[in-house]
Tab-separated table of C-alpha atoms and ligand atoms in Angstrom:
chain	number	residue	atom	x	y	z
A	1	MET	CA	-121.916	9.167	-20.867
A	2	MET	CA	-118.823	9.790	-22.918
A	3	PRO	CA	-116.288	11.983	-21.120
A	4	GLU	CA	-113.585	13.538	-23.243
A	5	ARG	CA	-110.495	12.316	-21.454
A	6	GLY	CA	-107.345	14.193	-20.720
A	7	VAL	CA	-108.031	17.922	-21.066
A	8	PRO	CA	-104.523	19.468	-21.372
A	9	LEU	CA	-103.216	20.598	-17.978
A	10	ASP	CA	-102.715	24.240	-18.916
A	11	HIS	CA	-106.360	24.554	-20.026
A	12	ARG	CA	-107.780	22.957	-16.918
A	13	ALA	CA	-107.803	25.931	-14.512
A	14	GLU	CA	-109.795	28.015	-16.952
A	15	ALA	CA	-112.096	25.090	-17.734
A	16	TRP	CA	-112.729	24.498	-14.010
A	17	GLU	CA	-113.591	28.157	-13.571
A	18	ARG	CA	-116.048	28.105	-16.479
A	19	LEU	CA	-117.587	24.870	-15.243
A	20	THR	CA	-117.969	26.089	-11.651
A	21	ARG	CA	-119.649	29.271	-12.870
A	22	ALA	CA	-122.019	27.324	-15.125
A	23	VAL	CA	-123.017	24.885	-12.351
A	24	ASN	CA	-123.559	27.653	-9.812
A	25	GLN	CA	-125.881	29.485	-12.206
A	26	CYS	CA	-127.666	26.406	-13.511
A	27	VAL	CA	-131.460	26.300	-13.631
A	28	LYS	CA	-131.707	23.423	-16.117
A	29	CYS	CA	-133.960	21.303	-13.912
A	30	PRO	CA	-136.608	21.855	-11.220
A	31	LEU	CA	-134.128	21.092	-8.401
A	32	ALA	CA	-132.751	24.618	-8.864
A	33	SER	CA	-135.837	26.146	-7.276
A	34	GLY	CA	-135.474	24.326	-3.941
A	35	ARG	CA	-131.743	24.565	-3.356
A	36	ARG	CA	-129.868	26.773	-0.933
A	37	ASN	CA	-126.535	25.952	-2.507
A	38	VAL	CA	-125.281	24.086	-5.510
A	39	VAL	CA	-123.032	21.247	-4.346
A	40	PHE	CA	-120.416	21.108	-7.044
A	41	GLY	CA	-117.940	18.705	-5.433
A	42	GLU	CA	-114.632	19.142	-3.669
A	43	GLY	CA	-111.145	17.744	-3.399
A	44	ASP	CA	-108.002	17.351	-5.417
A	45	ARG	CA	-108.806	18.214	-9.020
A	46	LEU	CA	-105.812	16.195	-10.189
A	47	SER	CA	-106.595	13.130	-8.098
A	48	ARG	CA	-106.463	9.691	-9.698
A	49	LEU	CA	-109.407	8.706	-7.468
A	50	LEU	CA	-112.959	10.054	-7.864
A	51	PHE	CA	-116.015	9.191	-5.735
A	52	VAL	CA	-119.482	9.825	-7.154
A	53	GLY	CA	-122.537	9.674	-4.905
A	54	GLU	CA	-126.197	10.304	-5.635
A	55	ALA	CA	-127.248	13.819	-4.632
A	56	PRO	CA	-126.760	16.396	-1.872
A	57	GLY	CA	-128.793	16.014	1.316
A	58	LEU	CA	-129.919	18.633	3.834
A	59	GLU	CA	-126.532	19.460	5.381
A	60	GLU	CA	-124.812	19.362	2.010
A	61	ASP	CA	-127.399	21.782	0.619
A	62	GLU	CA	-126.886	24.100	3.604
A	63	GLN	CA	-123.099	24.082	3.361
A	64	GLY	CA	-122.580	23.606	-0.382
A	65	ILE	CA	-120.139	20.757	0.329
A	66	PRO	CA	-120.659	17.068	-0.530
A	67	PHE	CA	-120.844	14.355	2.134
A	68	VAL	CA	-120.851	16.478	5.292
A	69	GLY	CA	-123.983	15.033	6.956
A	70	LYS	CA	-124.171	11.790	8.935
A	71	ALA	CA	-123.451	9.667	5.870
A	72	GLY	CA	-120.524	11.906	5.008
A	73	GLN	CA	-119.139	11.618	8.516
A	74	LEU	CA	-119.294	7.847	8.242
A	75	LEU	CA	-117.563	8.057	4.866
A	76	ASN	CA	-114.829	10.175	6.482
A	77	ARG	CA	-114.326	7.501	9.146
A	78	ILE	CA	-114.077	4.841	6.436
A	79	PHE	CA	-111.475	6.952	4.620
A	80	GLU	CA	-109.500	7.500	7.818
A	81	ALA	CA	-109.521	3.805	8.669
A	82	ALA	CA	-108.217	3.024	5.174
A	83	ASP	CA	-105.611	5.783	5.410
A	84	ILE	CA	-107.183	7.782	2.598
A	85	ASP	CA	-106.909	11.542	3.082
A	86	ARG	CA	-110.066	13.216	1.786
A	87	LYS	CA	-107.930	16.106	0.537
A	88	ASP	CA	-106.214	13.723	-1.892
A	89	ILE	CA	-109.363	12.570	-3.683
A	90	PHE	CA	-112.313	14.266	-5.389
A	91	ILE	CA	-115.929	13.736	-4.311
A	92	THR	CA	-119.082	14.751	-6.121
A	93	ASN	CA	-122.601	13.535	-6.901
A	94	VAL	CA	-124.618	12.628	-9.985
A	95	VAL	CA	-126.819	15.704	-9.419
A	96	LYS	CA	-125.558	18.915	-7.893
A	97	CYS	CA	-128.751	20.178	-6.221
A	98	ARG	CA	-130.758	18.594	-3.412
A	99	PRO	CA	-133.897	16.677	-4.371
A	100	PRO	CA	-136.772	17.536	-1.992
A	101	GLY	CA	-137.001	15.176	0.987
A	102	ASN	CA	-133.784	13.505	-0.195
A	103	ARG	CA	-135.691	11.486	-2.770
A	104	VAL	CA	-133.794	9.752	-5.567
A	105	PRO	CA	-133.238	12.169	-8.451
A	106	SER	CA	-135.430	11.544	-11.484
A	107	ILE	CA	-134.053	10.411	-14.835
A	108	GLU	CA	-134.857	13.874	-16.236
A	109	GLU	CA	-132.895	15.568	-13.439
A	110	MET	CA	-129.916	13.259	-13.902
A	111	LEU	CA	-130.002	13.841	-17.647
A	112	ALA	CA	-130.141	17.598	-17.149
A	113	CYS	CA	-127.114	17.448	-14.843
A	114	GLU	CA	-125.153	14.864	-16.813
A	115	ASP	CA	-122.938	17.282	-18.731
A	116	PHE	CA	-121.528	18.660	-15.474
A	117	LEU	CA	-120.456	15.228	-14.255
A	118	LYS	CA	-119.039	14.421	-17.694
A	119	ALA	CA	-117.036	17.641	-17.619
A	120	GLN	CA	-115.749	16.916	-14.109
A	121	ILE	CA	-114.637	13.431	-15.127
A	122	ALA	CA	-112.929	14.801	-18.246
A	123	LEU	CA	-111.070	17.437	-16.238
A	124	ILE	CA	-110.044	15.201	-13.345
A	125	ASN	CA	-109.172	12.325	-15.669
A	126	PRO	CA	-109.201	9.750	-12.834
A	127	SER	CA	-107.793	6.247	-13.056
A	128	ILE	CA	-110.341	4.956	-10.531
A	129	LEU	CA	-113.972	5.950	-10.062
A	130	VAL	CA	-115.997	4.671	-7.110
A	131	CYS	CA	-119.774	4.733	-7.497
A	132	LEU	CA	-121.296	5.234	-4.058
A	133	GLY	CA	-124.663	3.501	-4.052
A	134	MET	CA	-127.129	2.211	-6.597
A	135	THR	CA	-128.112	5.485	-8.263
A	136	SER	CA	-124.577	6.417	-9.197
A	137	THR	CA	-123.772	2.832	-10.220
A	138	LYS	CA	-126.836	2.562	-12.466
A	139	TRP	CA	-126.260	5.949	-14.006
A	140	ILE	CA	-122.610	5.442	-14.819
A	141	LEU	CA	-122.458	1.744	-15.657
A	142	LYS	CA	-125.994	1.547	-17.081
A	143	THR	CA	-126.553	-1.693	-15.213
A	144	GLY	CA	-129.771	-3.130	-13.885
A	145	GLU	CA	-127.945	-5.345	-11.384
A	146	SER	CA	-128.472	-4.657	-7.682
A	147	ILE	CA	-125.703	-2.979	-5.718
A	148	SER	CA	-125.257	-6.171	-3.675
A	149	ARG	CA	-124.310	-8.053	-6.841
A	150	VAL	CA	-121.931	-5.495	-8.331
A	151	ARG	CA	-120.232	-3.973	-5.280
A	152	GLY	CA	-116.622	-4.904	-4.852
A	153	LYS	CA	-116.222	-5.776	-8.533
A	154	TRP	CA	-114.115	-3.851	-11.025
A	155	PHE	CA	-115.619	-2.639	-14.263
A	156	ASP	CA	-113.837	-1.014	-17.154
A	157	TRP	CA	-115.695	2.109	-18.262
A	158	LYS	CA	-114.213	4.302	-20.964
A	159	GLY	CA	-110.724	3.365	-19.805
A	160	ILE	CA	-111.463	4.113	-16.134
A	161	LYS	CA	-111.529	1.377	-13.479
A	162	VAL	CA	-114.907	1.604	-11.778
A	163	MET	CA	-115.913	-0.028	-8.504
A	164	PRO	CA	-119.418	0.257	-7.032
A	165	MET	CA	-119.624	0.383	-3.236
A	166	PHE	CA	-122.526	0.660	-0.815
A	167	HIS	CA	-123.638	4.238	-0.144
A	168	PRO	CA	-122.722	5.306	3.410
A	169	SER	CA	-126.370	6.174	4.128
A	170	PHE	CA	-127.169	2.479	3.496
A	171	LEU	CA	-124.443	1.538	5.985
A	172	LEU	CA	-126.036	3.845	8.567
A	173	ARG	CA	-129.208	1.759	8.288
A	174	ASN	CA	-127.237	-1.496	8.485
A	175	GLN	CA	-125.007	-1.249	11.518
A	176	SER	CA	-123.908	-4.879	11.853
A	177	LYS	CA	-120.179	-5.476	11.469
A	178	LYS	CA	-120.544	-9.238	11.218
A	179	LYS	CA	-118.656	-11.072	8.503
A	180	GLY	CA	-120.492	-10.594	5.207
A	181	SER	CA	-122.493	-7.581	6.458
A	182	PRO	CA	-122.559	-4.423	4.269
A	183	LYS	CA	-120.092	-2.727	6.640
A	184	ASP	CA	-117.727	-5.685	6.561
A	185	LEU	CA	-117.919	-5.831	2.747
A	186	THR	CA	-117.367	-2.089	2.482
A	187	TRP	CA	-114.250	-2.376	4.587
A	188	MET	CA	-112.897	-4.922	2.092
A	189	ASP	CA	-113.937	-2.747	-0.857
A	190	ILE	CA	-112.287	0.428	0.394
A	191	GLN	CA	-109.036	-1.414	1.070
A	192	GLU	CA	-109.123	-2.806	-2.467
A	193	VAL	CA	-109.756	0.700	-3.859
A	194	ARG	CA	-106.935	2.151	-1.757
A	195	ASP	CA	-104.484	-0.526	-2.899
A	196	ARG	CA	-105.301	0.039	-6.594
A	197	TRP	CA	-105.075	3.790	-6.083
A	198	LEU	CA	-101.644	3.490	-4.476
A	199	GLU	CA	-100.500	1.511	-7.506
A	200	CYS	CA	-101.471	4.295	-9.907
A	201	ARG	CA	-100.495	7.394	-7.897
B	1	LIG	FE1	-128.683	22.298	-12.831
B	1	LIG	FE2	-127.908	19.909	-11.993
B	1	LIG	FE3	-128.883	21.666	-10.245
B	1	LIG	FE4	-130.516	20.527	-12.012
B	1	LIG	S1	-129.404	19.456	-10.375
B	1	LIG	S2	-130.436	22.710	-11.498
B	1	LIG	S3	-129.178	20.327	-13.807
B	1	LIG	S4	-127.005	21.863	-11.414
């Protein structure tokens, strides 16, 4: 993906409006037929910090808001613990409509949706992008490495600092808080992200 960085500020409101309309009307892939709502993303459109997950789940599809189900609630608790206010960041997903049964979106679906994510990144112009989970990490960084190997590391991607982290739904399945557990590592990762974000705010 090649986002065009730094859309001038005075053009952004209009561009956001056009983009939101286009996403809400989109039928570019088969996921359109099963959705209740498009889940565009939410948060501060001028934030220096962007989180990108995989796809909406059941609750997200019902409400049209990203990360509101169990995984989202866990993510909120992680944010709170790290003193990150969700209102101050932007959160979205690689695809904007729910895949049936919460399966991983197909390559074709991610390709069909790619321009929307590119446009969001261009408009937000973040300094830091956190990939939540393997799908988002693979899609953005084009890496074949497992999430366990790349999480917690910084990558430079088109001038944006990118850090992969475990997806909160993975943390729900791995409840241990022992040293070196996914939850323990995520706690370190989110603090690192917060510290870098504070430096560039
Ligand atoms: Fe369009 Fe993306 Fe929804 Fe597919 S997932 S219908 S490309 S908005």
